[in-house]
Tab-separated table of C-alpha atoms in Angstrom:
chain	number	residue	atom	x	y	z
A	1	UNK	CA	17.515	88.111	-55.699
A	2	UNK	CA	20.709	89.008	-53.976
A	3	UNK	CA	21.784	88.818	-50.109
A	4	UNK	CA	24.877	91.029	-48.782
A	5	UNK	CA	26.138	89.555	-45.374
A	6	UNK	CA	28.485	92.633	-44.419
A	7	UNK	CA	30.942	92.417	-41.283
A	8	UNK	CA	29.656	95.910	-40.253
A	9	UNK	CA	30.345	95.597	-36.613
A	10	UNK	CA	32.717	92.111	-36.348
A	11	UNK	CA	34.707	91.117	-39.803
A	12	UNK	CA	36.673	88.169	-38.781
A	13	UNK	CA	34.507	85.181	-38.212
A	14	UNK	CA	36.710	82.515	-38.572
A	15	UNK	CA	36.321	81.302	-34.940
A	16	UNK	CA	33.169	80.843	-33.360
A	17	UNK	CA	30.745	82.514	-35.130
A	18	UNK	CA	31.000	80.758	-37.604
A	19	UNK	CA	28.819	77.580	-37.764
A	20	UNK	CA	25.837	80.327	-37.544
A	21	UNK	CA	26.791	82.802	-40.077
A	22	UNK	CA	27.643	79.105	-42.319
A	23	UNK	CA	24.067	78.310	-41.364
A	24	UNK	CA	22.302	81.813	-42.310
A	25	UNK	CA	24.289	81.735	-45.504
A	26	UNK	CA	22.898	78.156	-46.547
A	27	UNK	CA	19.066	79.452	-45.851
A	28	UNK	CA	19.391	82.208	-48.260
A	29	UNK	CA	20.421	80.406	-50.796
A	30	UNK	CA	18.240	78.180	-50.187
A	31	UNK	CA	15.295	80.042	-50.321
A	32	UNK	CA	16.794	81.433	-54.116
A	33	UNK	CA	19.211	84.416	-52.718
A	34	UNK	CA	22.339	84.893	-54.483
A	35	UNK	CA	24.718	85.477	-51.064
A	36	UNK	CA	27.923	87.911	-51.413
A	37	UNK	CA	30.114	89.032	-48.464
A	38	UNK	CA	31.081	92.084	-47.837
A	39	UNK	CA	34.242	93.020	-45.965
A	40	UNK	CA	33.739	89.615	-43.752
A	41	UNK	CA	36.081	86.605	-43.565
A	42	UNK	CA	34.086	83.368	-42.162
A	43	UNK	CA	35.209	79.915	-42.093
A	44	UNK	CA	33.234	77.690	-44.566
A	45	UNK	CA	32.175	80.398	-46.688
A	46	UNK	CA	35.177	80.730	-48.899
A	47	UNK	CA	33.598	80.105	-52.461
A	48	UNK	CA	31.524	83.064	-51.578
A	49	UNK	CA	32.146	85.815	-53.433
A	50	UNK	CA	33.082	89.424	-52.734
A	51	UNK	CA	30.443	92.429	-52.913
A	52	UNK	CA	31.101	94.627	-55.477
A	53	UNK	CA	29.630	97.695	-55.347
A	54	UNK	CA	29.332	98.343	-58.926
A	55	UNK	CA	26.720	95.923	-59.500
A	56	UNK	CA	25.485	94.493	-55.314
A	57	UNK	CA	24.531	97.847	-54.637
A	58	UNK	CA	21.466	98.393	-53.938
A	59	UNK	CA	20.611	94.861	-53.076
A	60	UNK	CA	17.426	92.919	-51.970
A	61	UNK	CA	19.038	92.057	-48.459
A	62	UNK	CA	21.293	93.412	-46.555
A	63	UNK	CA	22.531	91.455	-42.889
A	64	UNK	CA	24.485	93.244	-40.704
A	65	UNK	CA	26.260	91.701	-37.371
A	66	UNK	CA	26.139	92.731	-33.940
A	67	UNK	CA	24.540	96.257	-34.308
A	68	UNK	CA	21.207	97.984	-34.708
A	69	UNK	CA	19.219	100.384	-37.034
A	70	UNK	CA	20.459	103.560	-34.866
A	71	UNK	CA	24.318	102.715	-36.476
A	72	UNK	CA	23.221	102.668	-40.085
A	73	UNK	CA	24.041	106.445	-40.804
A	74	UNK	CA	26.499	107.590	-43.757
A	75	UNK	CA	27.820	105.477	-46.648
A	76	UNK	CA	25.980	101.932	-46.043
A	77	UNK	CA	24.536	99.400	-48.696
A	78	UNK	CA	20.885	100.059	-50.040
A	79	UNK	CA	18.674	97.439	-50.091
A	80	UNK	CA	14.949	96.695	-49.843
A	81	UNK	CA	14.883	94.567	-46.209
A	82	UNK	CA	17.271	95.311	-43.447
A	83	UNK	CA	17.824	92.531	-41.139
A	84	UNK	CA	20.667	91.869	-38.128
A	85	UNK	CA	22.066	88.844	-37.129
A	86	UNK	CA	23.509	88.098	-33.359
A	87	UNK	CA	24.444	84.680	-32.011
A	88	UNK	CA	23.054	83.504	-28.319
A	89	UNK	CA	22.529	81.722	-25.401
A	90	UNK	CA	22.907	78.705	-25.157
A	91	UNK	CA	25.155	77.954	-27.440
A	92	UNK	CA	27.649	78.657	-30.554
A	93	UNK	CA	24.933	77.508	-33.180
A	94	UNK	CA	21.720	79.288	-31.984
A	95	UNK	CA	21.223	83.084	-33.248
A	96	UNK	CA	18.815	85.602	-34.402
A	97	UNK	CA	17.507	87.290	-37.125
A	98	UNK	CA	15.601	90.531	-36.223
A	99	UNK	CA	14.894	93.781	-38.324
A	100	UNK	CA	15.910	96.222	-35.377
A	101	UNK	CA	18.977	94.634	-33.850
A	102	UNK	CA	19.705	92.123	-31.010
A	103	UNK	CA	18.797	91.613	-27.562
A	104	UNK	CA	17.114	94.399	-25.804
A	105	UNK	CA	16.769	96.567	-28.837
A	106	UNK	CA	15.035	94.027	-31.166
A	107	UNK	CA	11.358	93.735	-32.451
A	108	UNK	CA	10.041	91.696	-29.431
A	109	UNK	CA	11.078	94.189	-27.795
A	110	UNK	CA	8.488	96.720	-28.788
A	111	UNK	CA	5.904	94.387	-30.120
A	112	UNK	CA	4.553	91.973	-27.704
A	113	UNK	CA	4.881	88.525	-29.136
A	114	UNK	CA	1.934	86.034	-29.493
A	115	UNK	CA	3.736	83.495	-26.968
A	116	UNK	CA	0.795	82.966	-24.691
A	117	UNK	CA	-0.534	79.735	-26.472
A	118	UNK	CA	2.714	78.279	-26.663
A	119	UNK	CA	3.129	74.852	-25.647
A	120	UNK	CA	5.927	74.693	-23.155
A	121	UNK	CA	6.636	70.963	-23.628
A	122	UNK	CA	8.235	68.894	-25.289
A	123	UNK	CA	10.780	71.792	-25.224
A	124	UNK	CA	11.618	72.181	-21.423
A	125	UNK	CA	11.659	68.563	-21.131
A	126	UNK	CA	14.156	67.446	-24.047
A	127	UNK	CA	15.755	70.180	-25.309
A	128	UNK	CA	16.137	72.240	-21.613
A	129	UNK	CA	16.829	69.551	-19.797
A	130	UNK	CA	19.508	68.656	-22.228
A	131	UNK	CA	21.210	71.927	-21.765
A	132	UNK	CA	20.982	72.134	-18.159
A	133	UNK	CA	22.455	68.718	-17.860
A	134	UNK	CA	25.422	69.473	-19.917
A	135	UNK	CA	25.752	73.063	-18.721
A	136	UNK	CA	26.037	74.062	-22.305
A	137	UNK	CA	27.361	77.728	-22.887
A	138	UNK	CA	27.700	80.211	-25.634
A	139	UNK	CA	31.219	80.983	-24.327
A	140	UNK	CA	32.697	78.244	-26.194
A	141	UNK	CA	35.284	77.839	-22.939
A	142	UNK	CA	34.659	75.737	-20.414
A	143	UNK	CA	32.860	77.476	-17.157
A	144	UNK	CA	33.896	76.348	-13.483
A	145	UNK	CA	30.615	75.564	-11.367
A	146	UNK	CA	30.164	76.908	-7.770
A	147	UNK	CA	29.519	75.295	-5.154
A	148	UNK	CA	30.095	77.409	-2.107
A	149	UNK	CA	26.681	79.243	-2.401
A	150	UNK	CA	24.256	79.726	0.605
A	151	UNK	CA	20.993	77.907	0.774
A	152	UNK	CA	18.718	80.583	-0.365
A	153	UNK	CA	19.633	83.825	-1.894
A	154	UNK	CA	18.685	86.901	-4.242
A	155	UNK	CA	20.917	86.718	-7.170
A	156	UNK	CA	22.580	89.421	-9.070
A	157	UNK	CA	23.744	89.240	-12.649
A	158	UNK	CA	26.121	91.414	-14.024
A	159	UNK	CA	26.716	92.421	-17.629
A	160	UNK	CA	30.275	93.889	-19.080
A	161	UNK	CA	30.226	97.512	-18.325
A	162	UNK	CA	30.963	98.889	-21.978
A	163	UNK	CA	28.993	96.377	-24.022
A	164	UNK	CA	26.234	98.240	-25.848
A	165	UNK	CA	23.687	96.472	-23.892
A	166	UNK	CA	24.521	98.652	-20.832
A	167	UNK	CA	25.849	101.446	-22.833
A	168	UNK	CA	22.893	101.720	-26.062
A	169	UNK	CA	19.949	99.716	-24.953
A	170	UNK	CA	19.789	100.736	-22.025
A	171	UNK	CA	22.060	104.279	-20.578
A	172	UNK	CA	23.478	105.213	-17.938
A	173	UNK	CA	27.077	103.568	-15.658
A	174	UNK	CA	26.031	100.159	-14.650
A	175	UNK	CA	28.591	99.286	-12.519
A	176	UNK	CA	27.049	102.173	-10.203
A	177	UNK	CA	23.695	100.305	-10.983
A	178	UNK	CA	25.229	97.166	-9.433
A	179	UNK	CA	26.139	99.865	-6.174
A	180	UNK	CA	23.085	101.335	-6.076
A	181	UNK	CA	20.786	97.751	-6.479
A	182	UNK	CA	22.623	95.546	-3.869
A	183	UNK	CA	22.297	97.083	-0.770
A	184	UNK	CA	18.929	98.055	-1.656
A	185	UNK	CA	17.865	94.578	-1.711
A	186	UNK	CA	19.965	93.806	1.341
A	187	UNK	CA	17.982	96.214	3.051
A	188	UNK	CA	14.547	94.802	2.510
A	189	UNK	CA	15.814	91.109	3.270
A	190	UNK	CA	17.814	89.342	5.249
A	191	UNK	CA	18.145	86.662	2.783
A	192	UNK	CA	21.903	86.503	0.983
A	193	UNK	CA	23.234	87.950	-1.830
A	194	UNK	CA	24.822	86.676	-4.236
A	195	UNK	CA	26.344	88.632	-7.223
A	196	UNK	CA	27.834	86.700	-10.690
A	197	UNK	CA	29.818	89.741	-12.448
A	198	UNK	CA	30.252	88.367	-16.326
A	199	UNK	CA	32.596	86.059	-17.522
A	200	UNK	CA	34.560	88.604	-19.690
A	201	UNK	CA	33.931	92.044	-17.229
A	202	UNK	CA	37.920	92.068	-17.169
A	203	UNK	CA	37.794	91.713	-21.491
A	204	UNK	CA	37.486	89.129	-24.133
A	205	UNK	CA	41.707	88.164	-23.774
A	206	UNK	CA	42.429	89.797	-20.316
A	207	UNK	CA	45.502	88.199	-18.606
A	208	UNK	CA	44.058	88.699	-15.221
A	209	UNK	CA	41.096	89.855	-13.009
A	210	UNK	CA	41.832	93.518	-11.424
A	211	UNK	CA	38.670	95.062	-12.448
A	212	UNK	CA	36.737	92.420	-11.275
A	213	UNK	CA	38.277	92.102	-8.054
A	214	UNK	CA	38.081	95.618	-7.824
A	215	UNK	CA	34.357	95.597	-8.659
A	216	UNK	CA	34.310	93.015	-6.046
A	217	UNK	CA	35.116	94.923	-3.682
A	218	UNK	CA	32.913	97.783	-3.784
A	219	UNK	CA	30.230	95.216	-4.024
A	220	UNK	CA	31.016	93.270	-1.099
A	221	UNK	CA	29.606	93.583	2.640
A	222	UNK	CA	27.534	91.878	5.079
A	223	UNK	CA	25.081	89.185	3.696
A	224	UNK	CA	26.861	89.992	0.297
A	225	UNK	CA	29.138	87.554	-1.749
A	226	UNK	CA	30.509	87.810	-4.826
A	227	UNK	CA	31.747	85.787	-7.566
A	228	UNK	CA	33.592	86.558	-10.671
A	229	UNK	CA	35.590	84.813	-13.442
A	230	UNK	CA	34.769	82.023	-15.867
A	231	UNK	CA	32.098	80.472	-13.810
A	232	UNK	CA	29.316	77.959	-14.542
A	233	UNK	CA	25.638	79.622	-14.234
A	234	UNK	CA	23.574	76.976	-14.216
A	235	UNK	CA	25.032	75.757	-11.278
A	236	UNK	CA	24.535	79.400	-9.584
A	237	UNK	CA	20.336	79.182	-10.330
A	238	UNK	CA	19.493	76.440	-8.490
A	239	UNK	CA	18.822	77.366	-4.943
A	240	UNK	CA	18.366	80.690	-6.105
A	241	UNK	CA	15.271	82.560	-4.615
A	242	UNK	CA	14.524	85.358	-7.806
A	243	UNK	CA	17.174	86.850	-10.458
A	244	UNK	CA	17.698	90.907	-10.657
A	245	UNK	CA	19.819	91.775	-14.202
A	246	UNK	CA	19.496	94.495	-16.524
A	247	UNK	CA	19.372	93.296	-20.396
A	248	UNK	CA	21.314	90.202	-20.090
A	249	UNK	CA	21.163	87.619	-22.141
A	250	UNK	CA	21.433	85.315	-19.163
A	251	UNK	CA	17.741	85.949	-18.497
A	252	UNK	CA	17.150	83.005	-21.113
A	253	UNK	CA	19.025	80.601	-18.777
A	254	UNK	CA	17.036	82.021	-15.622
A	255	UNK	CA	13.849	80.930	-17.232
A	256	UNK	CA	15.217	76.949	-18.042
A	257	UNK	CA	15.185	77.202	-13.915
A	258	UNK	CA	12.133	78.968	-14.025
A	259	UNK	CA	13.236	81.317	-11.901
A	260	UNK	CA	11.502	84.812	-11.229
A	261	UNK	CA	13.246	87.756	-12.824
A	262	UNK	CA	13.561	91.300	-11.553
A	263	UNK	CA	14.874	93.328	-14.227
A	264	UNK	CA	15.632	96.683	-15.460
A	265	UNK	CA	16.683	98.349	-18.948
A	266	UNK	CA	13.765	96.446	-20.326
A	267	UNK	CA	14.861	93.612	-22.318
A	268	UNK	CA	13.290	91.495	-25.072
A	269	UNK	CA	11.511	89.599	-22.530
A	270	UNK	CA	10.450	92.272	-20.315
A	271	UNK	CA	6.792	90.838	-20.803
A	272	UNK	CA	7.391	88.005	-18.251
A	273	UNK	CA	9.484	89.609	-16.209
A	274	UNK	CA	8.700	92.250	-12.846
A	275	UNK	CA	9.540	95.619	-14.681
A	276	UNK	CA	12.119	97.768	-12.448
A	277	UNK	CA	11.676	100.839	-13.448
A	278	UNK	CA	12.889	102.852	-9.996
A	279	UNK	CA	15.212	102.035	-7.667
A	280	UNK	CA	12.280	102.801	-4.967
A	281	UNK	CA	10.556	99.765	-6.441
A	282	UNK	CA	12.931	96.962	-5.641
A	283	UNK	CA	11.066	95.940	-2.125
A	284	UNK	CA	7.464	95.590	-4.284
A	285	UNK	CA	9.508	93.539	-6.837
A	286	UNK	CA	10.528	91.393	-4.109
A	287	UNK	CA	7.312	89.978	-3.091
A	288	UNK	CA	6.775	87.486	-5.689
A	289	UNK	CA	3.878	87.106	-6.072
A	290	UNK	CA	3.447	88.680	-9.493
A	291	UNK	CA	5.431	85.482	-10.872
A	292	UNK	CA	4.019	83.360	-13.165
A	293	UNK	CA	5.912	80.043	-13.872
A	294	UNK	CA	4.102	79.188	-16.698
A	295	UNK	CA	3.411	82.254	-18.804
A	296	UNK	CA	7.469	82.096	-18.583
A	297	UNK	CA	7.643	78.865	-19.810
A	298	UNK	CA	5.148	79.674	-22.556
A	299	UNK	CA	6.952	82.542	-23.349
A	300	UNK	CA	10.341	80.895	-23.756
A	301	UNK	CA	9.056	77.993	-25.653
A	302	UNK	CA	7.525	80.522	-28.067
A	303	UNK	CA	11.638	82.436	-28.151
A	304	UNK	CA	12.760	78.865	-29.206
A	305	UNK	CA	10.108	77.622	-31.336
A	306	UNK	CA	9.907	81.061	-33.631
A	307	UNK	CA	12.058	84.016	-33.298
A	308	UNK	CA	15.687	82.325	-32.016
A	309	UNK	CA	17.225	80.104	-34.408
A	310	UNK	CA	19.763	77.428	-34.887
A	311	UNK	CA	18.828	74.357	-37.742
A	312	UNK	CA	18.880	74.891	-41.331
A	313	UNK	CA	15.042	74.272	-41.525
A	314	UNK	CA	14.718	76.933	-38.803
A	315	UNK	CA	16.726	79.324	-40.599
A	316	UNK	CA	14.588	79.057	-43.183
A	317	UNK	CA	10.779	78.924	-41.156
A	318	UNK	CA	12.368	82.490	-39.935
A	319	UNK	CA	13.579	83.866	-43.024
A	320	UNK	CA	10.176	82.954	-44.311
A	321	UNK	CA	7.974	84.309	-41.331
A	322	UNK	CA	10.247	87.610	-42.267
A	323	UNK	CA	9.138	88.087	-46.008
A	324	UNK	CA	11.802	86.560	-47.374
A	325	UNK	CA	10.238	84.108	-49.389
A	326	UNK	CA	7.500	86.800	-50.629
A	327	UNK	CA	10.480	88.668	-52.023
A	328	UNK	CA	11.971	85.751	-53.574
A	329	UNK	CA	9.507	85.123	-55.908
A	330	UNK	CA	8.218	88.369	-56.600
């Protein structure tokens, strides 16, 4: 049985991407897969050998990085399972394995997962409270916390405005989202605002912060404040009264504060979330009521326990849950 890890979207993994591919790799073979690489340099993985085409295509496996099914079009490798691998929150060694994509456009997306007899605990109190604690990130940079917040406030999370999250999963210019959602919710409330643009909205390397600042201001009136930069935002959810965000990934670290979530572009865990589908709707989405702490603690504990994945041994419990081991020894 044969595995092709292909840098389709990202080639160059010898930074921090790394210690997950490394991981992913080990599970295959593990589980019997011969594992070549095609077109991808990762730390760790250097005895791995090249694909050749000649004899790796078609393969069994095929993982791709980063991407989804709707980029597969053209020349691309045959094989009999398709899967994608993305790295997340909350940190450089957790990621996923999913036979649509990542994120919002991913399996548990479209089928509802079987989460509600999850047991929320031990998980929230070890392994959550651990990563609240030490503010762990999947930035792998270190994140300045706030502290000049108001008591109680609605907050706003911002995603970069060309990642494909914004761009693929869901459409449309988000950054006129973020214009468009803000002053709606100022005018049902009179509680703050408070919006967290991402970490990288000015890019990965960027020198300095004009288009955040810029974004800033467009964003910023009465009852409104904004932050941007390399913040900390675990020390933003706290005091904060419900989260509004599109498909963001930070939605995982809203529900370690169990925190209500008010989102639209339906992400993967649209299921616990209030589902803002109109503009019109942000004043019922407001009245939280709807919330339900612990089907979102079920719910997460279920994200953890089977679908995201960071351990050898979990590697492989997904992998197997996937078919892989079916194939394996057919």
């Amino acid at each position: 049985m044969k595995a092709v890890i292909w840098g389709y979207k990202y080639d160059d993994m010898r930074a921090s991407w790394a210690p997950a591919m490394q991981t992913l790799v080990k599970g295959l073979q593990e589980l019997g897969y011969e594992v070549v690489l095609k077109g991808l340099t990762c730390n760790g993985l250097t005895d791995v050998r090249e694909f050749d085409p000649k004899t790796d295509n078609p393969c069994d496996v095929v993982v791709y990085n980063h991407c989804d099914i709707s980029h597969l079009k053209g020349n691309i490798v045959k094989a009999a399972k398709t899967l994608f691998f993305k790295p997340t929150i909350p940190d450089l060694k957790h990621f996923t394995i999913d036979e649509m994509g990542y994120g919002p456009y991913s399996a548990i997306t479209y089928e509802r997962p079987k989460y509600e007899l999850t047991n929320p605990e031990p998980f929230f109190s070890e392994k959550v409270a651990k990563w609240k604690a030490e503010r762990t990130n999947k930035f792998s940079a270190e994140l300045e916390a706030v502290s000049d917040l108001p008591e109680d406030y609605w907050l706003v999370l911002g995603q970069c405005v060309a990642d494909e999250t914004v761009t693929r999963h869901d459409f449309g210019d988000h950054r006129r989202k973020l214009l468009q959602i803000v002053p709606e919710i100022r005018r049902w409330s009179s509680i703050p605002v408070v919006v967290k643009l991402h970490p990288y909205m000015d890019g990965t390397n960027a020198t300095t912060t004009d288009y955040s600042e810029q974004v800033a201001k467009e964003l910023t009136r009465d009852g409104v404040h904004v932050h941007y930069g390399k913040l900390d935002i675990h020390s933003m959810l706290p005091r904060a009264k419900a989260v509004f965000l599109a498909n963001s990934g930070a939605g995982i670290e809203a529900m370690m504060h169990h925190k209500p979530i008010i989102s639209w572009g339906c992400p993967e865990y649209h299921w616990i979330t209030y589902n803002l589908r109109h503009l019109a709707d942000v004043r019922r989405a407001m009245d939280l009521r709807w919330f339900d702490r612990e089907k979102q603690a079920r719910w997460l504990a279920w994200y953890y326990g089977e679908y995201c994945v960071a351990s050898l041994e979990d590697v492989k419990a997904r992998l197997r849950r996937l078919g892989l081991d079916k194939m394996a020894r057919a």
